Amino acid sequence: MIEVKCEICSVEMNVRYDNKFGHVTFICPNCSAKKEIEWIKVAKKPRSAYIAATLHVLEYDEDVFISAVGGDRISKMFWCVYAVLVQRIAEISNTTVRQLNGSAIEVGVILHRRKVK
């Protein structure tokens, strides 16, 4: 479950997953504020592709959501997160675990771009 608080009224926001366009949308039930985050789903590509995609998204947006289903893909996702954290480009904003159909479990991480001083 993702627990992201609204920046305006500090209420927990509802989550919508858009599989077609690869976005996660957070909607505040109190003030109707919306926050849309790019969603990277780790699959069969090499680790370097996901690291590059994450860096590309963080270049233009503040946040990115990376998720994976299955042991090999989850380890690949954490390699990507580790590579971005070591370079001090982003920090972990939130982590997620949700159950999909039946027994499949999706693990995700929301990365927030660090402020440059």
MMTF fields as JSON, N, C-alpha, C and O atoms, coordinates in Angstrom:
{
  "mmtfVersion": "1.0.0",
  "mmtfProducer": "UNKNOWN",
  "numBonds": 467,
  "numAtoms": 468,
  "numGroups": 117,
  "numChains": 1,
  "numModels": 1,
  "chainsPerModel": [1],
  "groupsPerChain": [117],
  "chainIdList": ["A"],
  "bondAtomList": [4, 2, 8, 6, 12, 10, 16, 14, 20, 18, 24, 22, 28, 26, 32, 30, 36, 34, 40, 38, 44, 42, 48, 46, 52, 50, 56, 54, 60, 58, 64, 62, 68, 66, 72, 70, 76, 74, 80, 78, 84, 82, 88, 86, 92, 90, 96, 94, 100, 98, 104, 102, 108, 106, 112, 110, 116, 114, 120, 118, 124, 122, 128, 126, 132, 130, 136, 134, 140, 138, 144, 142, 148, 146, 152, 150, 156, 154, 160, 158, 164, 162, 168, 166, 172, 170, 176, 174, 180, 178, 184, 182, 188, 186, 192, 190, 196, 194, 200, 198, 204, 202, 208, 206, 212, 210, 216, 214, 220, 218, 224, 222, 228, 226, 232, 230, 236, 234, 240, 238, 244, 242, 248, 246, 252, 250, 256, 254, 260, 258, 264, 262, 268, 266, 272, 270, 276, 274, 280, 278, 284, 282, 288, 286, 292, 290, 296, 294, 300, 298, 304, 302, 308, 306, 312, 310, 316, 314, 320, 318, 324, 322, 328, 326, 332, 330, 336, 334, 340, 338, 344, 342, 348, 346, 352, 350, 356, 354, 360, 358, 364, 362, 368, 366, 372, 370, 376, 374, 380, 378, 384, 382, 388, 386, 392, 390, 396, 394, 400, 398, 404, 402, 408, 406, 412, 410, 416, 414, 420, 418, 424, 422, 428, 426, 432, 430, 436, 434, 440, 438, 444, 442, 448, 446, 452, 450, 456, 454, 460, 458, 464, 462],
  "bondOrderList": [1, 1, 1, 1, 1, 1, 1, 1, 1, 1, 1, 1, 1, 1, 1, 1, 1, 1, 1, 1, 1, 1, 1, 1, 1, 1, 1, 1, 1, 1, 1, 1, 1, 1, 1, 1, 1, 1, 1, 1, 1, 1, 1, 1, 1, 1, 1, 1, 1, 1, 1, 1, 1, 1, 1, 1, 1, 1, 1, 1, 1, 1, 1, 1, 1, 1, 1, 1, 1, 1, 1, 1, 1, 1, 1, 1, 1, 1, 1, 1, 1, 1, 1, 1, 1, 1, 1, 1, 1, 1, 1, 1, 1, 1, 1, 1, 1, 1, 1, 1, 1, 1, 1, 1, 1, 1, 1, 1, 1, 1, 1, 1, 1, 1, 1, 1],
  "groupList": [{"groupName": "MET", "atomNameList": ["N", "CA", "C", "O"], "elementList": ["N", "C", "C", "O"], "formalChargeList": [0, 0, 0, 0], "bondAtomList": [1, 0, 2, 1, 3, 2], "bondOrderList": [1, 1, 2], "singleLetterCode": "M", "chemCompType": "L-PEPTIDE LINKING"}, {"groupName": "ILE", "atomNameList": ["N", "CA", "C", "O"], "elementList": ["N", "C", "C", "O"], "formalChargeList": [0, 0, 0, 0], "bondAtomList": [1, 0, 2, 1, 3, 2], "bondOrderList": [1, 1, 2], "singleLetterCode": "I", "chemCompType": "L-PEPTIDE LINKING"}, {"groupName": "GLU", "atomNameList": ["N", "CA", "C", "O"], "elementList": ["N", "C", "C", "O"], "formalChargeList": [0, 0, 0, 0], "bondAtomList": [1, 0, 2, 1, 3, 2], "bondOrderList": [1, 1, 2], "singleLetterCode": "E", "chemCompType": "L-PEPTIDE LINKING"}, {"groupName": "VAL", "atomNameList": ["N", "CA", "C", "O"], "elementList": ["N", "C", "C", "O"], "formalChargeList": [0, 0, 0, 0], "bondAtomList": [1, 0, 2, 1, 3, 2], "bondOrderList": [1, 1, 2], "singleLetterCode": "V", "chemCompType": "L-PEPTIDE LINKING"}, {"groupName": "LYS", "atomNameList": ["N", "CA", "C", "O"], "elementList": ["N", "C", "C", "O"], "formalChargeList": [0, 0, 0, 0], "bondAtomList": [1, 0, 2, 1, 3, 2], "bondOrderList": [1, 1, 2], "singleLetterCode": "K", "chemCompType": "L-PEPTIDE LINKING"}, {"groupName": "CYS", "atomNameList": ["N", "CA", "C", "O"], "elementList": ["N", "C", "C", "O"], "formalChargeList": [0, 0, 0, 0], "bondAtomList": [1, 0, 2, 1, 3, 2], "bondOrderList": [1, 1, 2], "singleLetterCode": "C", "chemCompType": "L-PEPTIDE LINKING"}, {"groupName": "SER", "atomNameList": ["N", "CA", "C", "O"], "elementList": ["N", "C", "C", "O"], "formalChargeList": [0, 0, 0, 0], "bondAtomList": [1, 0, 2, 1, 3, 2], "bondOrderList": [1, 1, 2], "singleLetterCode": "S", "chemCompType": "L-PEPTIDE LINKING"}, {"groupName": "ASN", "atomNameList": ["N", "CA", "C", "O"], "elementList": ["N", "C", "C", "O"], "formalChargeList": [0, 0, 0, 0], "bondAtomList": [1, 0, 2, 1, 3, 2], "bondOrderList": [1, 1, 2], "singleLetterCode": "N", "chemCompType": "L-PEPTIDE LINKING"}, {"groupName": "ARG", "atomNameList": ["N", "CA", "C", "O"], "elementList": ["N", "C", "C", "O"], "formalChargeList": [0, 0, 0, 0], "bondAtomList": [1, 0, 2, 1, 3, 2], "bondOrderList": [1, 1, 2], "singleLetterCode": "R", "chemCompType": "L-PEPTIDE LINKING"}, {"groupName": "TYR", "atomNameList": ["N", "CA", "C", "O"], "elementList": ["N", "C", "C", "O"], "formalChargeList": [0, 0, 0, 0], "bondAtomList": [1, 0, 2, 1, 3, 2], "bondOrderList": [1, 1, 2], "singleLetterCode": "Y", "chemCompType": "L-PEPTIDE LINKING"}, {"groupName": "ASP", "atomNameList": ["N", "CA", "C", "O"], "elementList": ["N", "C", "C", "O"], "formalChargeList": [0, 0, 0, 0], "bondAtomList": [1, 0, 2, 1, 3, 2], "bondOrderList": [1, 1, 2], "singleLetterCode": "D", "chemCompType": "L-PEPTIDE LINKING"}, {"groupName": "PHE", "atomNameList": ["N", "CA", "C", "O"], "elementList": ["N", "C", "C", "O"], "formalChargeList": [0, 0, 0, 0], "bondAtomList": [1, 0, 2, 1, 3, 2], "bondOrderList": [1, 1, 2], "singleLetterCode": "F", "chemCompType": "L-PEPTIDE LINKING"}, {"groupName": "GLY", "atomNameList": ["N", "CA", "C", "O"], "elementList": ["N", "C", "C", "O"], "formalChargeList": [0, 0, 0, 0], "bondAtomList": [1, 0, 2, 1, 3, 2], "bondOrderList": [1, 1, 2], "singleLetterCode": "G", "chemCompType": "PEPTIDE LINKING"}, {"groupName": "HIS", "atomNameList": ["N", "CA", "C", "O"], "elementList": ["N", "C", "C", "O"], "formalChargeList": [0, 0, 0, 0], "bondAtomList": [1, 0, 2, 1, 3, 2], "bondOrderList": [1, 1, 2], "singleLetterCode": "H", "chemCompType": "L-PEPTIDE LINKING"}, {"groupName": "THR", "atomNameList": ["N", "CA", "C", "O"], "elementList": ["N", "C", "C", "O"], "formalChargeList": [0, 0, 0, 0], "bondAtomList": [1, 0, 2, 1, 3, 2], "bondOrderList": [1, 1, 2], "singleLetterCode": "T", "chemCompType": "L-PEPTIDE LINKING"}, {"groupName": "PRO", "atomNameList": ["N", "CA", "C", "O"], "elementList": ["N", "C", "C", "O"], "formalChargeList": [0, 0, 0, 0], "bondAtomList": [1, 0, 2, 1, 3, 2], "bondOrderList": [1, 1, 2], "singleLetterCode": "P", "chemCompType": "L-PEPTIDE LINKING"}, {"groupName": "ALA", "atomNameList": ["N", "CA", "C", "O"], "elementList": ["N", "C", "C", "O"], "formalChargeList": [0, 0, 0, 0], "bondAtomList": [1, 0, 2, 1, 3, 2], "bondOrderList": [1, 1, 2], "singleLetterCode": "A", "chemCompType": "L-PEPTIDE LINKING"}, {"groupName": "TRP", "atomNameList": ["N", "CA", "C", "O"], "elementList": ["N", "C", "C", "O"], "formalChargeList": [0, 0, 0, 0], "bondAtomList": [1, 0, 2, 1, 3, 2], "bondOrderList": [1, 1, 2], "singleLetterCode": "W", "chemCompType": "L-PEPTIDE LINKING"}, {"groupName": "LEU", "atomNameList": ["N", "CA", "C", "O"], "elementList": ["N", "C", "C", "O"], "formalChargeList": [0, 0, 0, 0], "bondAtomList": [1, 0, 2, 1, 3, 2], "bondOrderList": [1, 1, 2], "singleLetterCode": "L", "chemCompType": "L-PEPTIDE LINKING"}, {"groupName": "GLN", "atomNameList": ["N", "CA", "C", "O"], "elementList": ["N", "C", "C", "O"], "formalChargeList": [0, 0, 0, 0], "bondAtomList": [1, 0, 2, 1, 3, 2], "bondOrderList": [1, 1, 2], "singleLetterCode": "Q", "chemCompType": "L-PEPTIDE LINKING"}],
  "groupTypeList": [0, 1, 2, 3, 4, 5, 2, 1, 5, 6, 3, 2, 0, 7, 3, 8, 9, 10, 7, 4, 11, 12, 13, 3, 14, 11, 1, 5, 15, 7, 5, 6, 16, 4, 4, 2, 1, 2, 17, 1, 4, 3, 16, 4, 4, 15, 8, 6, 16, 9, 1, 16, 16, 14, 18, 13, 3, 18, 2, 9, 10, 2, 10, 3, 11, 1, 6, 16, 3, 12, 12, 10, 8, 1, 6, 4, 0, 11, 17, 5, 3, 9, 16, 3, 18, 3, 19, 8, 1, 16, 2, 1, 6, 7, 14, 14, 3, 8, 19, 18, 7, 12, 6, 16, 1, 2, 3, 12, 3, 1, 18, 13, 8, 8, 4, 3, 4],
  "groupIdList": [1, 2, 3, 4, 5, 6, 7, 8, 9, 10, 11, 12, 13, 14, 15, 16, 17, 18, 19, 20, 21, 22, 23, 24, 25, 26, 27, 28, 29, 30, 31, 32, 33, 34, 35, 36, 37, 38, 39, 40, 41, 42, 43, 44, 45, 46, 47, 48, 49, 50, 51, 52, 53, 54, 55, 56, 57, 58, 59, 60, 61, 62, 63, 64, 65, 66, 67, 68, 69, 70, 71, 72, 73, 74, 75, 76, 77, 78, 79, 80, 81, 82, 83, 84, 85, 86, 87, 88, 89, 90, 91, 92, 93, 94, 95, 96, 97, 98, 99, 100, 101, 102, 103, 104, 105, 106, 107, 108, 109, 110, 111, 112, 113, 114, 115, 116, 117],
  "secStructList": [7, 7, 7, 7, 5, 7, 6, 6, 6, 7, 7, 5, 7, 3, 3, 3, 3, 3, 6, 6, 6, 6, 3, 3, 3, 3, 3, 7, 6, 6, 6, 7, 7, 3, 3, 3, 3, 3, 3, 3, 3, 7, 7, 1, 1, 7, 2, 2, 2, 2, 2, 2, 2, 2, 2, 2, 2, 2, 2, 2, 7, 1, 3, 3, 3, 3, 3, 3, 3, 1, 2, 2, 2, 2, 2, 2, 2, 2, 2, 2, 2, 2, 2, 2, 2, 2, 6, 6, 1, 3, 3, 3, 3, 3, 3, 3, 3, 3, 3, 7, 1, 6, 6, 7, 3, 3, 3, 3, 3, 3, 3, 3, 3, 7, 7, 7, 7],
  "xCoordList": [0.831, 0.0, 0.873, 1.835, 0.551, 1.295, 0.622, -0.586, 1.406, 0.887, 1.598, 2.625, 1.044, 1.588, 0.639, -0.57, 1.181, 0.359, 0.278, 1.228, -0.861, -1.092, -0.207, -0.084, 0.408, 1.271, 0.472, 1.014, -0.811, -1.647, -2.324, -2.248, -2.995, -3.789, -3.32, -3.952, -2.247, -1.63, -2.532, -2.361, -3.487, -4.362, -3.762, -3.151, -3.932, -3.428, -4.158, -5.387, -3.386, -3.946, -4.325, -3.704, -5.355, -5.759, -4.845, -4.307, -4.672, -3.737, -4.485, -5.36, -4.123, -4.636, -3.45, -2.56, -3.444, -2.384, -2.876, -3.913, -2.146, -2.492, -1.524, -0.425, -1.935, -1.073, -0.839, 0.209, -1.791, -1.685, -0.599, 0.198, -0.559, 0.377, 1.554, 2.434, 1.601, 2.74, 2.84, 3.912, 1.724, 1.712, 1.014, 0.15, 1.405, 0.703, 0.179, 0.942, -1.12, -1.732, -2.196, -2.884, -1.813, -2.243, -3.277, -3.037, -4.446, -5.536, -5.942, -6.213, -5.981, -6.373, -7.896, -8.563, -8.467, -9.921, -10.477, -11.674, -9.612, -10.037, -10.076, -11.097, -8.969, -8.869, -8.774, -8.635, -8.844, -8.816, -7.509, -7.491, -6.429, -5.124, -4.658, -4.9, -3.984, -3.49, -1.98, -1.412, -1.342, 0.093, 0.308, -0.051, 0.899, 1.122, 2.617, 3.432, 2.968, 4.363, 4.574, 3.735, 5.706, 6.09, 6.333, 6.921, 5.876, 5.965, 6.849, 6.53, 7.96, 8.854, 8.645, 8.85, 8.23, 8.008, 9.195, 9.448, 9.911, 11.101, 10.668, 9.821, 11.261, 10.917, 12.181, 13.03, 12.323, 13.395, 14.625, 15.638, 14.575, 15.712, 16.884, 16.697, 18.088, 19.242, 19.123, 18.388, 19.865, 19.82, 20.133, 19.505, 21.095, 21.516, 20.365, 20.319, 19.445, 18.304, 17.399, 16.896, 17.191, 16.331, 17.02, 16.367, 18.33, 19.081, 19.0, 18.756, 19.202, 19.122, 17.719, 17.569, 16.696, 15.315, 15.008, 14.346, 15.488, 15.269, 15.953, 15.357, 17.192, 17.918, 17.245, 17.198, 16.727, 16.04, 14.781, 14.527, 14.001, 12.783, 13.136, 12.502, 14.141, 14.522, 15.119, 15.152, 15.585, 16.107, 14.991, 15.222, 13.778, 12.665, 11.611, 10.929, 11.461, 10.441, 11.092, 12.241, 10.338, 10.848, 10.836, 11.72, 9.833, 9.636, 9.532, 9.166, 9.867, 9.679, 9.313, 9.834, 8.408, 7.974, 8.509, 8.189, 9.324, 9.901, 9.308, 9.304, 8.802, 8.223, 8.593, 8.969, 8.478, 8.793, 7.984, 7.582, 7.753, 7.062, 7.971, 8.39, 8.28, 9.13, 10.543, 11.051, 11.175, 12.473, 13.58, 14.253, 13.794, 14.868, 14.623, 15.549, 13.389, 13.058, 13.161, 13.578, 12.785, 12.894, 14.358, 14.702, 15.225, 16.653, 17.221, 18.069, 16.767, 17.193, 16.732, 17.464, 15.502, 14.971, 15.811, 16.112, 16.197, 16.992, 18.402, 18.998, 18.95, 20.228, 20.094, 20.973, 18.999, 18.741, 18.613, 19.199, 17.853, 17.679, 19.02, 19.342, 19.798, 21.117, 22.028, 22.723, 22.024, 22.879, 22.52, 23.404, 21.238, 20.805, 21.11, 21.495, 20.944, 21.218, 22.7, 23.068, 23.559, 25.002, 25.508, 26.422, 24.917, 25.319, 24.747, 25.022, 23.952, 23.326, 22.439, 22.366, 21.776, 20.866, 19.47, 18.761, 19.088, 17.745, 17.803, 18.818, 16.682, 16.539, 15.204, 14.293, 15.097, 13.862, 12.806, 12.995, 11.701, 10.598, 9.603, 9.061, 9.366, 8.374, 8.633, 9.208, 8.216, 8.287, 6.888, 6.045, 6.647, 5.319, 5.395, 6.363, 4.371, 4.166, 2.668, 1.879, 2.272, 0.845, 0.672, 1.514, -0.426, -0.714, -1.526, -2.548, -1.054, -1.764, -2.666, -3.017, -3.053, -3.944, -3.348, -2.244, -4.083, -3.66, -2.478, -2.566, -1.357, -0.211, 0.922, 1.928, 0.785, 1.854, 1.94, 0.926, 3.169, 3.394, 4.272, 5.307, 3.843, 4.612, 5.301, 4.67, 6.601, 7.387, 7.768, 8.187, 7.623, 7.938, 8.639, 8.57, 9.319, 10.04, 9.749, 9.817, 9.424, 9.283, 10.567, 10.941, 11.239, 12.472, 12.163, 11.437, 12.72, 12.541, 13.886, 14.877, 13.922, 15.165, 15.653, 14.879, 16.954, 17.551, 17.694, 17.869, 17.615, 17.825, 19.313, 20.131, 19.662, 21.058, 21.353, 20.641, 22.411, 22.75, 23.746, 24.147],
  "yCoordList": [-1.182, 0.0, 1.242, 1.327, 2.186, 3.434, 4.447, 4.669, 5.051, 6.086, 7.392, 7.711, 8.145, 9.446, 10.498, 10.424, 11.472, 12.53, 13.715, 14.019, 14.37, 15.556, 16.693, 16.9, 17.428, 18.545, 19.736, 20.588, 19.811, 20.947, 20.719, 21.568, 19.557, 19.34, 18.154, 17.848, 17.484, 16.378, 15.169, 14.435, 14.951, 13.781, 12.707, 13.028, 11.434, 10.34, 10.325, 10.379, 10.253, 10.337, 8.957, 7.952, 8.92, 7.695, 7.476, 8.429, 6.206, 5.86, 5.23, 4.385, 5.659, 5.036, 4.638, 5.447, 3.39, 2.869, 2.884, 2.296, 3.545, 3.604, 2.705, 3.13, 1.465, 0.502, 0.873, 0.55, 1.541, 1.861, 2.904, 2.737, 3.97, 5.065, 5.096, 5.944, 4.198, 4.113, 5.252, 5.827, 5.581, 6.624, 6.115, 5.239, 6.678, 6.465, 7.833, 8.796, 7.924, 9.198, 9.147, 8.213, 10.161, 10.305, 11.418, 12.519, 11.124, 12.09, 12.275, 11.306, 13.528, 13.833, 13.812, 14.526, 13.009, 12.974, 14.231, 14.505, 14.99, 16.17, 17.42, 18.104, 17.714, 18.962, 18.727, 19.69, 17.483, 17.095, 17.443, 17.551, 17.616, 17.855, 16.566, 15.471, 16.702, 15.54, 15.625, 16.704, 14.458, 14.363, 13.124, 12.016, 13.316, 12.208, 11.909, 12.812, 10.629, 10.201, 9.188, 8.318, 9.314, 8.348, 6.983, 6.901, 5.909, 4.556, 3.703, 3.494, 3.211, 2.311, 0.902, 0.647, -0.02, -1.407, -2.247, -2.361, -2.829, -3.616, -4.959, -5.647, -5.325, -6.587, -7.289, -7.649, -7.492, -8.336, -7.581, -8.211, -6.274, -5.51, -5.551, -5.89, -5.212, -5.194, -4.065, -3.097, -4.221, -3.23, -1.829, -0.863, -1.711, -0.386, 0.374, 1.603, -0.339, 0.317, 0.974, 2.075, 0.302, 0.857, 1.989, 2.942, 1.889, 2.98, 4.219, 5.321, 4.042, 5.164, 5.766, 6.987, 4.919, 5.411, 6.198, 7.234, 5.706, 6.4, 7.761, 8.758, 7.806, 9.074, 10.048, 11.251, 9.526, 10.372, 10.997, 12.187, 10.204, 10.726, 11.75, 12.802, 11.453, 12.375, 13.675, 14.684, 13.651, 14.875, 15.9, 17.104, 15.418, 16.308, 16.379, 17.396, 15.332, 15.286, 15.125, 14.698, 15.474, 15.337, 13.902, 13.495, 13.124, 11.783, 10.76, 11.08, 9.516, 8.387, 7.173, 6.993, 6.343, 5.134, 3.936, 3.762, 3.11, 1.917, 0.709, 0.649, -0.264, -1.449, -2.698, -2.635, -3.843, -5.131, -6.233, -6.121, -7.309, -8.495, -9.688, -9.913, -10.453, -11.636, -11.395, -10.275, -12.458, -12.363, -11.741, -10.827, -12.217, -11.684, -10.225, -9.415, -9.899, -8.527, -7.583, -6.434, -8.067, -7.23, -6.948, -5.826, -7.951, -7.715, -6.744, -5.916, -6.834, -5.898, -4.478, -3.511, -4.367, -3.062, -2.448, -1.255, -3.262, -2.726, -2.349, -1.435, -3.031, -2.608, -1.214, -0.369, -0.983, 0.324, 1.402, 2.478, 1.113, 2.065, 2.342, 3.492, 1.3, 1.446, 2.341, 3.204, 2.135, 2.934, 4.415, 5.27, 4.718, 6.115, 6.712, 7.878, 5.927, 6.424, 6.679, 7.671, 5.8, 5.945, 7.221, 7.873, 7.57, 8.786, 10.046, 11.158, 9.874, 10.972, 11.853, 13.068, 11.22, 11.934, 12.004, 12.999, 10.937, 10.867, 10.182, 9.609, 10.264, 9.566, 8.831, 9.187, 7.811, 7.027, 7.835, 8.225, 8.074, 8.827, 7.889, 8.203, 6.729, 5.795, 4.42, 4.313, 3.378, 2.018, 1.422, 1.795, 0.498, -0.088, -1.597, -2.136, -2.259, -3.684, -3.861, -3.476, -4.444, -4.699, -6.052, -6.493, -6.703, -8.02, -7.853, -7.167, -8.49, -8.474, -9.699, -10.236, -10.158, -11.312, -12.544, -12.978, -13.082, -14.313, -14.125, -13.414, -14.765, -14.764, -13.835, -13.729, -13.163, -12.271, -11.026, -10.415, -10.662, -9.483, -8.505, -8.877, -7.252, -6.192, -5.353, -4.909, -5.144, -4.306, -3.057, -3.142, -1.9, -0.655, 0.339, 0.256, 1.286, 2.337, 3.662, 3.752, 4.686, 6.031, 6.778, 6.941, 7.232, 8.006, 9.483, 9.854, 10.32, 11.768, 12.41, 12.141, 13.255, 13.915, 14.835, 15.59, 14.754, 15.601, 17.025, 17.26, 17.954, 19.364, 19.617, 19.129, 20.361, 20.71, 22.028, 23.016, 22.027, 23.248, 24.076, 25.137],
  "zCoordList": [0.0, 0.0, 0.0, 0.763, -0.834, -0.9, 0.015, -0.068, 0.875, 1.763, 1.454, 2.054, 0.512, 0.152, 0.688, 0.467, 1.388, 1.98, 1.029, 0.308, 1.041, 0.228, 0.735, 1.943, -0.193, 0.182, 0.687, 1.391, 0.338, 0.722, 2.07, 2.958, 2.224, 3.441, 4.281, 5.292, 3.905, 4.665, 4.874, 5.847, 3.979, 4.033, 3.125, 2.106, 3.49, 2.657, 1.318, 1.268, 0.237, -1.109, -1.649, -1.302, -2.505, -3.192, -4.392, -4.955, -4.781, -5.851, -7.021, -6.832, -8.248, -9.473, -10.333, -10.592, -10.774, -11.636, -13.076, -13.382, -13.956, -15.373, -16.139, -16.495, -16.389, -17.082, -18.541, -19.1, -19.157, -20.576, -20.848, -21.771, -20.058, -20.309, -19.346, -19.495, -18.36, -17.459, -16.469, -16.282, -15.833, -14.816, -13.559, -13.616, -12.441, -11.182, -10.777, -10.703, -10.514, -10.159, -8.713, -8.3, -7.952, -6.566, -6.522, -7.018, -5.917, -5.856, -4.399, -3.69, -3.964, -2.588, -2.487, -3.235, -1.577, -1.44, -0.773, -0.858, -0.113, 0.632, -0.247, -0.312, -0.919, -1.692, -3.2, -3.953, -3.659, -5.077, -5.793, -7.019, -5.051, -5.674, -6.349, -5.841, -7.5, -8.237, -8.388, -8.56, -8.321, -8.565, -9.422, -9.024, -10.61, -11.529, -11.6, -11.787, -11.45, -11.44, -12.56, -12.794, -13.244, -14.282, -13.633, -12.555, -14.296, -13.744, -14.647, -15.817, -14.1, -14.83, -14.289, -13.102, -15.178, -14.782, -15.248, -16.447, -14.305, -14.624, -15.201, -14.631, -16.345, -17.011, -17.491, -16.676, -18.811, -19.35, -19.832, -20.134, -19.914, -20.434, -19.456, -18.288, -19.915, -19.003, -17.971, -18.163, -16.879, -15.795, -16.281, -15.846, -17.175, -17.651, -18.314, -18.247, -18.948, -19.593, -18.557, -18.779, -17.426, -16.385, -15.632, -15.207, -15.466, -14.834, -15.723, -15.232, -17.016, -17.956, -17.987, -18.023, -17.974, -17.983, -16.713, -16.765, -15.577, -14.308, -14.311, -13.905, -14.765, -14.826, -15.787, -15.53, -16.893, -17.865, -17.256, -17.441, -16.538, -15.913, -14.838, -14.753, -14.02, -12.945, -13.484, -12.779, -14.717, -15.323, -15.524, -15.418, -15.814, -16.117, -15.016, -14.89, -14.222, -13.173, -11.809, -11.698, -10.775, -9.405, -8.915, -8.161, -9.341, -8.806, -9.931, -11.062, -9.581, -10.489, -9.638, -8.538, -10.162, -9.467, -10.243, -11.418, -9.588, -10.208, -9.504, -8.274, -10.274, -9.646, -10.426, -11.597, -9.744, -10.36, -9.695, -8.537, -10.458, -9.96, -10.216, -11.351, -9.178, -9.327, -8.831, -8.887, -8.346, -7.688, -8.511, -8.036, -9.756, -10.595, -10.953, -10.956, -11.25, -11.628, -10.431, -10.576, -9.257, -8.054, -7.739, -7.368, -7.881, -7.635, -8.67, -8.336, -9.92, -10.965, -10.626, -10.837, -10.095, -9.707, -8.594, -8.633, -7.591, -6.49, -6.943, -6.373, -7.956, -8.534, -9.126, -8.957, -9.815, -10.424, -9.347, -9.467, -8.308, -7.202, -6.541, -6.243, -6.311, -5.689, -6.53, -5.993, -7.847, -8.735, -8.674, -8.712, -8.58, -8.514, -7.141, -7.048, -6.072, -4.721, -4.503, -3.875, -5.011, -4.826, -5.499, -4.995, -6.626, -7.331, -6.686, -7.139, -5.631, -4.894, -5.784, -5.603, -6.733, -7.622, -7.011, -7.163, -6.321, -5.75, -4.391, -3.997, -3.694, -2.415, -2.422, -3.169, -1.591, -1.535, -0.791, 0.361, -1.469, -0.887, -0.211, 0.849, -0.837, -0.326, -0.927, -2.011, -0.235, -0.765, -0.764, 0.052, -1.68, -1.802, -1.954, -2.49, -1.479, -1.722, -1.913, -1.05, -3.047, -3.265, -3.921, -4.704, -3.591, -4.143, -5.419, -5.44, -6.472, -7.746, -7.801, -6.75, -8.981, -9.105, -8.436, -8.765, -7.512, -6.847, -5.933, -4.932, -6.276, -5.365, -5.809, -5.108, -6.949, -7.427, -6.551, -6.214, -6.189, -5.354, -6.121, -6.674, -6.144, -6.796, -5.722, -4.763, -5.9, -4.998, -5.773, -6.928, -5.143, -5.828, -4.925, -3.699, -5.566, -4.854, -5.553, -6.779, -4.772, -5.313, -5.004, -3.843, -6.055, -5.899, -6.103, -7.026, -5.234, -5.307, -5.613, -4.934, -6.632, -7.029, -5.91, -5.322, -5.632, -4.599, -5.114, -6.309, -4.195, -4.53, -4.722, -3.942, -5.736, -5.993, -5.294, -5.472, -4.497, -3.747, -4.491, -4.014]
}
